[in-house]
XYZ file of C-alpha atoms in Angstrom:
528
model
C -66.438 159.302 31.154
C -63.162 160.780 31.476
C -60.921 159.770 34.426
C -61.280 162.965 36.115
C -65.215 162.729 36.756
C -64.663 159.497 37.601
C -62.337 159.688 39.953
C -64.683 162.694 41.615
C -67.241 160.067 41.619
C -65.149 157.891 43.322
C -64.423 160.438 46.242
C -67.897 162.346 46.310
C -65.615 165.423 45.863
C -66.563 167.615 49.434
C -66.458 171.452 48.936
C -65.610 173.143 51.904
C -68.170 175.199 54.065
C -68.546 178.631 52.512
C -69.809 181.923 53.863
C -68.891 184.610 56.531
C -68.307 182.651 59.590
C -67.508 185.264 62.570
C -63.866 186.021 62.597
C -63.939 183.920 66.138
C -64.514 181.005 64.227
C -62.137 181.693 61.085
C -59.229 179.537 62.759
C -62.075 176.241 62.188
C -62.969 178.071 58.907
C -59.206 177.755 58.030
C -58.761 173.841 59.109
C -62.166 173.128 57.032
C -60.355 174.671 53.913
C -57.508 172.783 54.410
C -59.402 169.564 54.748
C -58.279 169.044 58.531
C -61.765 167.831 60.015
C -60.090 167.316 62.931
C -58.793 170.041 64.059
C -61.667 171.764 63.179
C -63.754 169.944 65.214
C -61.432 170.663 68.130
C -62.050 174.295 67.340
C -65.477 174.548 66.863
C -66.015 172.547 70.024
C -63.865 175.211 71.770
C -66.402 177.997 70.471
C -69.750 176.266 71.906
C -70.310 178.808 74.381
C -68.891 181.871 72.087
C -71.015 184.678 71.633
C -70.933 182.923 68.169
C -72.566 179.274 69.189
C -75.048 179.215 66.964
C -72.748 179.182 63.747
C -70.066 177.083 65.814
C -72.693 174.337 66.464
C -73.180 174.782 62.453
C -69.821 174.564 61.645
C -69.346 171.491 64.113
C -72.295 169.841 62.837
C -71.094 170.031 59.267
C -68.456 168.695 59.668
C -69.691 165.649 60.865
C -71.955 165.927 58.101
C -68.595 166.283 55.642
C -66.988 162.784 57.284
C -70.269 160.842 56.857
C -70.942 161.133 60.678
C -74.828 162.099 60.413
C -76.110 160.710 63.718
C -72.789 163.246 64.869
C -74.026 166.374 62.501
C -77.497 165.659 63.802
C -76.485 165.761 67.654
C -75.287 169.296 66.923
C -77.437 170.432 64.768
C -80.181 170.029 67.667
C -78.162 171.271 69.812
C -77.479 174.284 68.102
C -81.297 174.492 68.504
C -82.052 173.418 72.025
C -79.538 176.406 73.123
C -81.400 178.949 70.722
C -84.734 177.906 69.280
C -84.538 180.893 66.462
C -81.320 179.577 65.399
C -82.005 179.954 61.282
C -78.467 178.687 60.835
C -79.290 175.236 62.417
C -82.419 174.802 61.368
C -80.244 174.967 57.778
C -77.774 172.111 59.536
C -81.194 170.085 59.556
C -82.240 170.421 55.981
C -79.128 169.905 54.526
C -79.044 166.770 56.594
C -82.469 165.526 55.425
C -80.987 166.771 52.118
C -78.000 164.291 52.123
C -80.466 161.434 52.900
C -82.999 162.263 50.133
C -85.370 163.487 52.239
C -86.147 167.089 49.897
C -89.702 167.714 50.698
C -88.515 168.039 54.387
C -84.854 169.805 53.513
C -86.968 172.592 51.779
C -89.177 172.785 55.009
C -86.710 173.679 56.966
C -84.617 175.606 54.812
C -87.984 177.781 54.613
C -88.239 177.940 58.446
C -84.692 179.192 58.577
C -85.174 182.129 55.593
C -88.336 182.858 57.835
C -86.735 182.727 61.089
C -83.872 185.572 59.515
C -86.183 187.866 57.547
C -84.863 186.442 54.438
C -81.999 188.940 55.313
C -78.903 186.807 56.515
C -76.647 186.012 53.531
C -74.809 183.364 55.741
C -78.158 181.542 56.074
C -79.087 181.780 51.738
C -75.384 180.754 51.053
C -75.428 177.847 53.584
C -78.711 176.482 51.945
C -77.454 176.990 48.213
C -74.480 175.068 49.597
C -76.489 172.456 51.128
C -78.629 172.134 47.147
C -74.582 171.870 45.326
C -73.627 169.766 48.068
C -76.080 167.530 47.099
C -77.089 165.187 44.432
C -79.718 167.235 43.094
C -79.087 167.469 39.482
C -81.602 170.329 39.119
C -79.300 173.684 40.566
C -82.613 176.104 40.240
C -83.127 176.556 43.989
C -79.435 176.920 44.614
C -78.878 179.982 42.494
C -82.205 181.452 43.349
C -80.819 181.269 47.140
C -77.205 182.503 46.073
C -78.057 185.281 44.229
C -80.490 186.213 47.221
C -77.751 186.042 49.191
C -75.249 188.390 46.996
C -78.039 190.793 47.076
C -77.670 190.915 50.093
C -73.334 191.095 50.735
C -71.941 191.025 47.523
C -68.401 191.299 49.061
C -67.749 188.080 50.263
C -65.862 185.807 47.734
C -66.980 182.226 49.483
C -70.485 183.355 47.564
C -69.526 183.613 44.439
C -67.671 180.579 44.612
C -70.747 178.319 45.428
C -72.262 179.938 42.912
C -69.820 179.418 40.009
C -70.017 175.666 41.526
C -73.867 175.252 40.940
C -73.058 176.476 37.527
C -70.571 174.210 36.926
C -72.513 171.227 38.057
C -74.997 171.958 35.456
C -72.183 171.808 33.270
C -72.104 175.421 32.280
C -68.367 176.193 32.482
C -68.986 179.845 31.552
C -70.701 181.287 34.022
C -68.551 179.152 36.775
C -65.548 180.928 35.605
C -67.381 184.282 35.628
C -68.086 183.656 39.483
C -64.740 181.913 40.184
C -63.291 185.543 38.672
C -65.260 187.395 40.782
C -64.386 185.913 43.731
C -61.085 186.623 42.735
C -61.921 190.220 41.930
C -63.004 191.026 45.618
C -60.138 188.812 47.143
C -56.924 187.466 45.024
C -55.710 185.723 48.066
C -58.374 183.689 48.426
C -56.408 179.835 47.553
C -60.166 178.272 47.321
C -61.180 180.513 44.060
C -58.358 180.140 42.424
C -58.577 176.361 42.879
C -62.267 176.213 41.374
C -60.257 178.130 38.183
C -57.789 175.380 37.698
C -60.252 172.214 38.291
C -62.753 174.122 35.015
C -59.534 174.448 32.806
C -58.604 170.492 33.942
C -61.960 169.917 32.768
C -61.454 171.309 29.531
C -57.984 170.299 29.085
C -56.783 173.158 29.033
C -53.724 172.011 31.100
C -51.619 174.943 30.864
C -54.055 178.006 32.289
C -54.491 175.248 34.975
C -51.371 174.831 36.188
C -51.157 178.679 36.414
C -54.418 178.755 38.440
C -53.303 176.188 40.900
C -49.961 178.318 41.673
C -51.791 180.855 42.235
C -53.818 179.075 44.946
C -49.955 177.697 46.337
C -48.756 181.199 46.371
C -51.892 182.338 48.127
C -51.535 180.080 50.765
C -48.826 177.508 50.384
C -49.944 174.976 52.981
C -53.504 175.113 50.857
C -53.480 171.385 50.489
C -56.318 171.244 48.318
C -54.582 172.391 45.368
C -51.293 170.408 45.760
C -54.164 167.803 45.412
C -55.527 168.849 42.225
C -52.466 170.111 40.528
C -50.740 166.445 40.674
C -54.007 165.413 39.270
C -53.581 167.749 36.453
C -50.285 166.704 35.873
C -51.663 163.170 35.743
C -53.975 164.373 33.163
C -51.022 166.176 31.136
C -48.629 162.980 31.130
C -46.823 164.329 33.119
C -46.255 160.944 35.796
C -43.727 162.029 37.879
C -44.768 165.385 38.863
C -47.656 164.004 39.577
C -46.729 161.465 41.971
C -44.249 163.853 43.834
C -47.379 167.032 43.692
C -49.665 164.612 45.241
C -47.506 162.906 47.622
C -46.985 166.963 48.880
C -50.818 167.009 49.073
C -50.809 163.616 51.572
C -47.848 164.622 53.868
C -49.648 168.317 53.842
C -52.799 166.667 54.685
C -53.962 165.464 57.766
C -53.322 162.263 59.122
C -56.705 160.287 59.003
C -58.717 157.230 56.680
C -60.333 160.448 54.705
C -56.534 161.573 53.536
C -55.936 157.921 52.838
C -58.533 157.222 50.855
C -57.760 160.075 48.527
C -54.193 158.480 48.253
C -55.889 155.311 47.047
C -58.171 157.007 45.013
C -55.377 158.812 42.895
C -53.558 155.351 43.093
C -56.346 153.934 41.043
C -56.338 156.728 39.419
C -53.342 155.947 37.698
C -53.849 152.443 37.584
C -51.888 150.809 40.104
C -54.564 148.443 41.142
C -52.655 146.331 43.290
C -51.144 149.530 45.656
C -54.745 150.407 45.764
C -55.727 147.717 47.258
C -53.392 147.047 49.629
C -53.918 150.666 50.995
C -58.079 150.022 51.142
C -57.465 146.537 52.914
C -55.656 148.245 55.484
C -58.289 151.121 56.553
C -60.697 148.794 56.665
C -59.193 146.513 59.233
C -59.798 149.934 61.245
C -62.556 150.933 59.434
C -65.204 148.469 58.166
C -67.668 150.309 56.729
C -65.691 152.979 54.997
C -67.742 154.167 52.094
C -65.176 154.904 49.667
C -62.699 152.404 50.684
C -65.203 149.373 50.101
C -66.137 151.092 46.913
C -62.647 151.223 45.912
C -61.937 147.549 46.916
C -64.716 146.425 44.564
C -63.696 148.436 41.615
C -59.588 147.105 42.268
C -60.847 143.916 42.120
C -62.394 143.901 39.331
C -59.520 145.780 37.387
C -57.398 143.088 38.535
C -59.188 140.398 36.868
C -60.646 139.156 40.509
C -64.375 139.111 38.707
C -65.899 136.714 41.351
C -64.597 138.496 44.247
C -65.394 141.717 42.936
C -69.291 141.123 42.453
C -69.561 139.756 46.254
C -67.306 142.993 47.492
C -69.767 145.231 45.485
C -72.644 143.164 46.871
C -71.045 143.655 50.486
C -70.639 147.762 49.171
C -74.048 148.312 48.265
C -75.869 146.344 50.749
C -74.387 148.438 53.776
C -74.146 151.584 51.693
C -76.343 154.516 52.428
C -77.960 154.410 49.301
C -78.007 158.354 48.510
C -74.380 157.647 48.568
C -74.675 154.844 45.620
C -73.131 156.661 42.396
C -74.080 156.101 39.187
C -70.218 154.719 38.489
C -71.010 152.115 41.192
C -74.407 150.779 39.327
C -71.496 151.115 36.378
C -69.071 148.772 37.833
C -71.852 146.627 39.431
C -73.128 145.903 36.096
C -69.900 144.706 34.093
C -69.179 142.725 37.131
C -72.558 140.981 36.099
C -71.724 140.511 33.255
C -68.554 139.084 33.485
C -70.355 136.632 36.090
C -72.829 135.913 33.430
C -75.436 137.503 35.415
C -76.664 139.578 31.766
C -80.312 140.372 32.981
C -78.735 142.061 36.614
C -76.240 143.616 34.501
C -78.435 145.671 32.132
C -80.819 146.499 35.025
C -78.013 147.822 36.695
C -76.508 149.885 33.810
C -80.190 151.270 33.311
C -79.575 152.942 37.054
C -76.618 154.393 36.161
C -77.827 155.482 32.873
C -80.712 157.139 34.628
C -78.096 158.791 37.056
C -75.564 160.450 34.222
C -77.852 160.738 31.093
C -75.130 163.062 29.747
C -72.537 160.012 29.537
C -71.992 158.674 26.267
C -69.955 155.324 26.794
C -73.012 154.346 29.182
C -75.407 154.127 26.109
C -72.815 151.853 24.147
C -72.558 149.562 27.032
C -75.998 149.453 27.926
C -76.465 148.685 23.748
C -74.174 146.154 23.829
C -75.880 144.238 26.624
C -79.063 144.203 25.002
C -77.817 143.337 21.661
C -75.715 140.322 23.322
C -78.862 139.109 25.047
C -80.098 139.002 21.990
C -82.866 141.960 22.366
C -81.795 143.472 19.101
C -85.043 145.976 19.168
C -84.207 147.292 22.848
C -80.696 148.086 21.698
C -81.490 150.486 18.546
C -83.945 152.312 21.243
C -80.792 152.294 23.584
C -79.335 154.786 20.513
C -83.027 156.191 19.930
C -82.634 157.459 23.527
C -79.113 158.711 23.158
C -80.216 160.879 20.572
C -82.478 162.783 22.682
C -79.546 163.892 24.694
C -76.536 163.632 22.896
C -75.999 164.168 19.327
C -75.635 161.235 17.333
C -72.476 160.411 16.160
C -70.790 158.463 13.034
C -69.221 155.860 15.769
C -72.690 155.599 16.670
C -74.168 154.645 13.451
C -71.287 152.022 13.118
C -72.854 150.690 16.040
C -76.075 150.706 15.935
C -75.308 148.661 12.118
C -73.479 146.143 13.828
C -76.517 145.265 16.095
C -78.595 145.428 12.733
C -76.154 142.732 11.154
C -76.657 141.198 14.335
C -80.234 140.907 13.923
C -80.175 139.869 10.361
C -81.429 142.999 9.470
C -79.181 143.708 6.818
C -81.122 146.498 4.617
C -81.285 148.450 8.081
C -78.102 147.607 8.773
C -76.619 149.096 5.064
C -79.246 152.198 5.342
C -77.271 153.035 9.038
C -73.737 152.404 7.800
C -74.855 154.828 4.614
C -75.065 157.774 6.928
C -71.730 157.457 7.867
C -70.603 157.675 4.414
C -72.833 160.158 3.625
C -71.645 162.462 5.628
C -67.717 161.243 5.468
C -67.272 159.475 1.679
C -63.489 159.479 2.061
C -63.675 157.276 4.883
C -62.416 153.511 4.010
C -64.196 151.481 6.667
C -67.573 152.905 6.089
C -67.773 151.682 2.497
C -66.024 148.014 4.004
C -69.786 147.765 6.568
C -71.712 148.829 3.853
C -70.343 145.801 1.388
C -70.305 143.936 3.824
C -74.288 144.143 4.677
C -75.127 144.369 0.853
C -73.395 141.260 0.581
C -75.305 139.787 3.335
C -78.458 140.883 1.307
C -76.857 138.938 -1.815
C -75.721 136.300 -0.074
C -75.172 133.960 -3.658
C -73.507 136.597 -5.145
C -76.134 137.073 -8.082
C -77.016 140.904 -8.182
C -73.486 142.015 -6.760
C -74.803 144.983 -4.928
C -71.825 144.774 -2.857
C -69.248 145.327 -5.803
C -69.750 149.262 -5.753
C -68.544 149.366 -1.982
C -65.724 147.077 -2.079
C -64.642 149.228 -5.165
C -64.539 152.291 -3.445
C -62.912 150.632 -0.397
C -60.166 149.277 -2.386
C -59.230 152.799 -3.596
C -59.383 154.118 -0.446
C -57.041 151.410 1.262
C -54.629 152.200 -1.282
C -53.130 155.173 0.509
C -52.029 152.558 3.154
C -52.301 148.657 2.284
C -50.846 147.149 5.088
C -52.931 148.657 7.468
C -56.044 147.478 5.518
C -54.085 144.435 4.813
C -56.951 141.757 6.017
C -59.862 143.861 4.860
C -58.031 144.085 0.936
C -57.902 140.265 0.882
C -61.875 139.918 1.975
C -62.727 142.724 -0.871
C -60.577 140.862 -3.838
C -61.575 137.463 -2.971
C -65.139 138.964 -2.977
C -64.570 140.922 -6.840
C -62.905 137.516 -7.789
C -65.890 135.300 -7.102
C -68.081 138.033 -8.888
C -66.066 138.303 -11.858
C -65.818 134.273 -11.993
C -69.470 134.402 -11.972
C -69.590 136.920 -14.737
C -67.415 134.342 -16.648
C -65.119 137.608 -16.897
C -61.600 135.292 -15.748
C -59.354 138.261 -16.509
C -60.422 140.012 -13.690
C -61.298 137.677 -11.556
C -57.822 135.904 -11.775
C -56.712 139.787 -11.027
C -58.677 140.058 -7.686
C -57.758 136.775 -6.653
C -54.011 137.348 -7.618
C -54.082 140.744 -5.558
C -55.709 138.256 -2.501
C -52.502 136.178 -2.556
C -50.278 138.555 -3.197
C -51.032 140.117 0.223
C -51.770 136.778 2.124
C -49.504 134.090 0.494
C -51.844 131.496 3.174
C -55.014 132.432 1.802
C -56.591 129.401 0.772
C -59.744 130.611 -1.204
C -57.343 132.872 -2.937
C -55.128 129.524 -3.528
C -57.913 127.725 -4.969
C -59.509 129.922 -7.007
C -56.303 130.853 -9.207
C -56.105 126.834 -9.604
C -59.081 126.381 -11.119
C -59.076 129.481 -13.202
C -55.315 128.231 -14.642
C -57.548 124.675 -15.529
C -60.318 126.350 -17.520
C -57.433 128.729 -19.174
C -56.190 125.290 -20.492
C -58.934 123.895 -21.767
């Protein structure tokens, strides 16, 4: 995983509330964008008996719902309903609630009340409850484009739409058609800061460092007190190398902010971000002496320590973490973290049960099959690992570093045939490629372990040619090849060469004692 998505995991990234909130609520709109939960709570509360209650008891309620207040969102999510039993909107506030605690069966039944309840003709209410499915962590984003696109049949002029939208897309990882909806957005309103945000975070994605930084300006020349993207631009410039604009963008985006734990822990998130474990946590240690059971905070204590080398503190912090965790807040980087902090507690059989749950969260993450292969293979369960990489290939293609891998647990195993067939592939499809050639003699030897067939000669050949282009970087592996073609050509009886391979040993380790040796006894026999 790259640092980006896990740093998003870290935070549980919150997209702002979208749709067309009356323009008597726009000021709490506003402070929502902006990320200042606070004052938009102050708002919304002000707007309770509004001609627009229903969507301010909404608003209010998700907001709550945004700072991990649920017993809060709930309170006003009823209430939103006690003062208007057809209220569609609310009866949305109460599925996406069930939503965020797993509950879907009963999210979809009252999502279906509330596109009842409005005729299946408010695009506030379809938006809200595609929101609610992005929001989420639904992988599958079916029902939250069927509801979108209801809803832009519906008013295809408002922006906040089409952003949600190109956000579904873009959690099933389909860049494209995010950017198509992030452009239209921008197409019906170029001063809206929140589209041109959702621009820059897909070219951050894909590296593409430069049409990001132009995105994010535009969302700072939109609106420049948008904190959001002073937020994401220092990321970007984190991304890009570039340190100290990144430190000074972001500290912009935390004295923009507003003051609270939430701001805070996005400092210390970006602090961990870029490494500085011990700043991290000394910033979590001090929200939780005000706040206990703050969910990223303990999550980032666990995953500090255990940068820092604190393995036996970590795994109880984690323990603490998870045990008081909601769990449809546990993310698959947390079952990531648990697990090496197993293993480095020698807890292997946790560890790989663990790493299985994250697997089974992010399929699509590469490094998590490695790891996960590695366990297995150092418990010994050689057969489990190879299906580790048989499952892999069903949704990732299958790589040369993989093949090296998977050979490795096949030497391992003392499966050496399997082991040379796997590391063949790799030169198969890459002959020029040095190390490939080294595995490969390396497991024929292994098959030949007396040295009588010399199946291995062919491949330590071909990697001695190929290390020529730059000895002393294959320094160590041109010593193992020669004293190898020594001993075969002193079995062969064929001295000539062998005192060759043997002199080429020493010549580039002086220390080598088999090397040593072996020229001794070949200047004897010469003698005789």
């Amino acid at each position: 995983m790259t640092n980006k998505w896990k740093y998003i995991l870290l935070m549980a990234t919150v997209l702002p509330t979208a749709g067309a909130i009356a323009q008597n609520v726009d000021q709490g709109r506003m402070a929502v964008d902006l990320e200042k939960y606070q004052q938009a709570k102050s708002y919304y509360k002000s707007q309770l008996n509004s001609k627009e209650a229903d969507k301010a008891y909404f608003a209010l309620g998700d907001v709550y719902l945004r700072t991990d207040k649920t017993d809060s969102a709930a309170y006003y999510f009823n209430q939103g309903l006690a003062k208007n039993s057809k209220s569609a909107i609310n009866m949305v506030g109460l599925g996406k609630l069930e939503l965020e605690k797993g509950n879907k069966a009963a999210a979809e039944s009252h999502f279906e009340k509330a596109v009842k309840q409005s005729k299946s003709k408010d695009a506030y209410v379809l938006t809200m409850i595609g929101e609610a499915y992005v929001e989420s962590n639904e992988i599958d984003m079916t029902k939250a484009i069927e509801y979108l696109n209801q809803a832009i049949q519906r008013d295809n002029k408002n922006p906040l739409t089409f952003v949600i939208l190109g956000d579904a897309y873009l959690k099933q990882n389909d860049g494209g058609k995010a950017l198509t909806n992030y452009d239209q957005a921008i197409l019906i309103n170029d001063k809206y800061p929140k589209a041109h945000l959702r621009v820059g975070q897909v070219y951050t994605r894909s590296r593409n460092y430069e049409a990001a930084e132009e995105a994010f300006n535009k969302a700072i020349a939109a609106d420049p007190n948008y904190a959001p993207a002073y937020h994401d631009l220092g990321e970007m410039y984190y991304f890009a190398g570039k340190f100290d604009q990144a430190v000074s963008t972001f500290k912009k985006y935390v004295d923009m902010a507003e003051k609270t734990n939430e701001t805070r822990a996005k400092y210390a998130s970006f602090l961990f971000l870029t490494k500085d474990y011990q700043k991290t946590l000394a910033e979590v240690q001090e929200v939780l002496k005000s706040e206990p059971n703050h969910t990223v905070m303990n999550r980032l204590q666990a995953y500090s320590m255990f940068e820092l080398g604190q393995h036996e503190q970590a795994l109880k912090a984690m323990e603490d973490f998870l045990a008081k965790v909601d769990k449809n807040k546990v993310r698959a980087g947390d079952y990531e973290y648990y697990s090496k902090m197993l293993a480095k507690n020698n807890q292997r059989a946790k560890a790989i049960e663990n790493l299985e749950k994250a697997l089974a969260m992010e399929p699509n993450k590469p490094e998590l099959y490695t790891d996960l292969a590695n366990l297995y293979a150092n418990n010994e369960e050689y057969d489990k690992a190879v299906a580790v990489y048989d499952r892999k290939a069903e949704k990732i293609d299958v790589s040369n570093i993989d093949y090296y891998y998977i050979g490795n647990i096949y030497m391992m195993a003392g499966q050496f045939q399997k082991a040379d067939e796997t590391y063949a592939k790799i030169t198969e499809t890459n002959p020029t490629y040095a190390y490939a050639h080294l595995w490969r003699a390396r497991a024929k030897a292994s098959l030949d372990p007396e040295t009588t067939e010399g199946t291995a000669k062919p491949h330590y050949d071909e990697f001695i040619k190929l290390a020529q282009a730059d000895p002393e970087k294959f320094k160590k592996e041109l010593v193992e090849s020669n004293v190898y073609l020594g001993y075969y050509y002193y079995l062969k009886a064929d001295r000539e060469n062998a005192a060759k391979h043997y002199q080429a040993a020493k010549d580039l380790d002086p220390t080598n004692a088999q090397a040593e040796a072996a020229l001794a006894e070949l200047s004897k026999t010469s003698k005789k």
